[in-house]
PDB file of C-alpha atoms in Angstrom:
ATOM      1  CA  UNK A  15     101.179  -7.337  93.389  1.00 50.00           C
ATOM      2  CA  UNK A  16      99.489  -9.573  96.073  1.00 60.00           C
ATOM      3  CA  UNK A  17     100.126 -12.326  94.174  1.00 70.00           C
ATOM      4  CA  UNK A  18     103.845 -12.312  93.941  1.00 71.00           C
ATOM      5  CA  UNK A  19     103.873 -10.745  90.375  1.00 73.00           C
ATOM      6  CA  UNK A  20     106.946  -8.655  89.207  1.00 70.00           C
ATOM      7  CA  UNK A  21     106.164  -4.771  89.796  1.00 69.00           C
ATOM      8  CA  UNK A  22     106.811  -2.693  86.485  1.00 70.00           C
ATOM      9  CA  UNK A  23     108.674   0.382  87.746  1.00 68.00           C
ATOM     10  CA  UNK A  24     107.635   3.437  85.407  1.00 70.00           C
ATOM     11  CA  UNK A  25     109.930   6.437  85.761  1.00 68.00           C
ATOM     12  CA  UNK A  26     107.876   9.611  87.030  1.00 70.00           C
ATOM     13  CA  UNK A  27     109.926  11.742  84.842  1.00 69.00           C
ATOM     14  CA  UNK A  28     111.935  11.402  81.527  1.00 75.00           C
ATOM     15  CA  UNK A  29     115.644  10.031  82.512  1.00 71.00           C
ATOM     16  CA  UNK A  30     118.145   8.661  80.106  1.00 75.00           C
ATOM     17  CA  UNK A  31     120.217   5.565  81.519  1.00 73.00           C
ATOM     18  CA  UNK A  32     122.768   3.335  79.902  1.00 78.00           C
ATOM     19  CA  UNK A  33     121.699   0.471  82.101  1.00 78.00           C
ATOM     20  CA  UNK A  34     118.403  -1.167  82.976  1.00 77.00           C
ATOM     21  CA  UNK A  35     117.009   0.195  86.037  1.00 73.00           C
ATOM     22  CA  UNK A  36     114.066  -2.137  86.322  1.00 73.00           C
ATOM     23  CA  UNK A  37     115.136  -3.825  89.768  1.00 79.00           C
ATOM     24  CA  UNK A  38     114.311  -1.726  92.616  1.00 78.00           C
ATOM     25  CA  UNK A  39     117.805  -1.548  93.767  1.00 83.00           C
ATOM     26  CA  UNK A  40     119.237   0.004  90.684  1.00 82.00           C
ATOM     27  CA  UNK A  41     116.341   2.240  90.649  1.00 80.00           C
ATOM     28  CA  UNK A  42     116.769   3.497  94.170  1.00 83.00           C
ATOM     29  CA  UNK A  43     120.467   3.967  93.467  1.00 86.00           C
ATOM     30  CA  UNK A  44     119.681   6.130  90.062  1.00 80.00           C
ATOM     31  CA  UNK A  45     116.950   8.205  92.273  1.00 81.00           C
ATOM     32  CA  UNK A  46     119.489   8.628  95.123  1.00 87.00           C
ATOM     33  CA  UNK A  47     122.123   9.795  92.895  1.00 85.00           C
ATOM     34  CA  UNK A  48     120.060  12.139  90.964  1.00 82.00           C
ATOM     35  CA  UNK A  49     118.155  13.500  93.642  1.00 85.00           C
ATOM     36  CA  UNK A  50     120.505  16.346  94.636  1.00 87.00           C
ATOM     37  CA  UNK A  51     120.504  17.553  91.247  1.00 86.00           C
ATOM     38  CA  UNK A  52     117.198  19.104  91.919  1.00 84.00           C
ATOM     39  CA  UNK A  53     118.701  21.411  94.040  1.00 90.00           C
ATOM     40  CA  UNK A  54     121.764  22.463  92.083  1.00 90.00           C
ATOM     41  CA  UNK A  55     119.583  24.837  89.884  1.00 88.00           C
ATOM     42  CA  UNK A  56     118.414  26.795  92.978  1.00 92.00           C
ATOM     43  CA  UNK A  57     121.800  26.605  94.651  1.00 94.00           C
ATOM     44  CA  UNK A  58     123.460  28.319  91.290  1.00 94.00           C
ATOM     45  CA  UNK A  59     120.563  31.049  91.130  1.00 95.00           C
ATOM     46  CA  UNK A  60     121.230  31.879  94.661  1.00 96.00           C
ATOM     47  CA  UNK A  61     124.881  32.144  94.226  1.00 96.00           C
ATOM     48  CA  UNK A  62     124.417  34.463  91.375  1.00 96.00           C
ATOM     49  CA  UNK A  63     121.713  36.644  92.977  1.00 97.00           C
ATOM     50  CA  UNK A  64     124.425  37.134  95.951  1.00 97.00           C
ATOM     51  CA  UNK A  65     127.090  37.987  93.669  1.00 97.00           C
ATOM     52  CA  UNK A  66     125.249  40.495  91.532  1.00 97.00           C
ATOM     53  CA  UNK A  67     124.210  41.966  94.820  1.00 96.00           C
ATOM     54  CA  UNK A  68     127.384  42.579  96.091  1.00 93.00           C
ATOM     55  CA  UNK A  69     128.629  43.586  92.781  1.00 94.00           C
ATOM     56  CA  UNK A  70     125.859  46.198  92.424  1.00 96.00           C
ATOM     57  CA  UNK A  71     126.585  47.290  95.889  1.00 91.00           C
ATOM     58  CA  UNK A  72     130.248  47.781  95.295  1.00 88.00           C
ATOM     59  CA  UNK A  73     129.415  49.624  91.882  1.00 92.00           C
ATOM     60  CA  UNK A  74     126.981  51.977  93.659  1.00 92.00           C
ATOM     61  CA  UNK A  75     129.232  52.764  96.469  1.00 86.00           C
ATOM     62  CA  UNK A  76     132.092  53.698  93.712  1.00 85.00           C
ATOM     63  CA  UNK A  77     129.604  55.830  91.581  1.00 90.00           C
ATOM     64  CA  UNK A  78     128.707  57.860  95.043  1.00 86.00           C
ATOM     65  CA  UNK A  79     132.264  58.451  95.330  1.00 82.00           C
ATOM     66  CA  UNK A  80     133.039  59.370  91.776  1.00 84.00           C
ATOM     67  CA  UNK A  81     130.217  61.928  92.119  1.00 85.00           C
ATOM     68  CA  UNK A  82     131.303  63.685  94.949  1.00 79.00           C
ATOM     69  CA  UNK A  83     134.878  63.859  93.867  1.00 76.00           C
ATOM     70  CA  UNK A  84     133.883  65.363  90.423  1.00 81.00           C
ATOM     71  CA  UNK A  85     131.409  67.968  92.199  1.00 78.00           C
ATOM     72  CA  UNK A  86     134.238  69.278  94.488  1.00 73.00           C
ATOM     73  CA  UNK A  87     134.145  72.915  94.323  1.00 68.00           C
ATOM     74  CA  UNK A  88     136.552  75.731  94.874  1.00 63.00           C
ATOM     75  CA  UNK A  89     134.949  76.956  98.120  1.00 60.00           C
ATOM     76  CA  UNK A  90     135.020  73.640 100.028  1.00 61.00           C
ATOM     77  CA  UNK A  91     136.885  73.521 103.244  1.00 68.00           C
ATOM     78  CA  UNK A  92     140.349  72.035 103.303  1.00 72.00           C
ATOM     79  CA  UNK A  93     141.003  69.685 100.537  1.00 71.00           C
ATOM     80  CA  UNK A  94     143.203  67.556 102.599  1.00 76.00           C
ATOM     81  CA  UNK A  95     140.491  66.840 104.934  1.00 76.00           C
ATOM     82  CA  UNK A  96     138.170  66.106 102.160  1.00 73.00           C
ATOM     83  CA  UNK A  97     140.351  64.002 100.368  1.00 77.00           C
ATOM     84  CA  UNK A  98     141.269  62.124 103.335  1.00 82.00           C
ATOM     85  CA  UNK A  99     137.755  61.195 104.074  1.00 79.00           C
ATOM     86  CA  UNK A 100     137.174  60.119 100.491  1.00 77.00           C
ATOM     87  CA  UNK A 101     140.180  57.877 100.495  1.00 82.00           C
ATOM     88  CA  UNK A 102     138.864  56.466 103.762  1.00 84.00           C
ATOM     89  CA  UNK A 103     135.776  55.800 101.956  1.00 80.00           C
ATOM     90  CA  UNK A 104     137.275  54.307  98.835  1.00 78.00           C
ATOM     91  CA  UNK A 105     139.668  52.265 100.813  1.00 82.00           C
ATOM     92  CA  UNK A 106     136.845  50.906 102.907  1.00 81.00           C
ATOM     93  CA  UNK A 107     134.754  49.898  99.497  1.00 76.00           C
ATOM     94  CA  UNK A 108     137.607  48.326  98.060  1.00 75.00           C
ATOM     95  CA  UNK A 109     138.906  46.625 101.278  1.00 72.00           C
TER      96      UNK A 109
END
């Protein structure tokens, strides 16, 4: 390298290209374009985890509401107040 020789650039990982990327300019362009691809898997996984958390929370709250309504007894206090509270809770969950 000190005697002005051509540097052979070996790719650190296996990439398939349709052009010759031995010149440093092309290599840097290819690496620059492929660099954001390292983070797409992490971003995809994070979005799925957040969505799964929302769906699980939504289903859990609906299950609790369904359990409360199914266990309604005859001796409960005024049914209009009971259903108003549960309807408000249902609207809060859905909205």
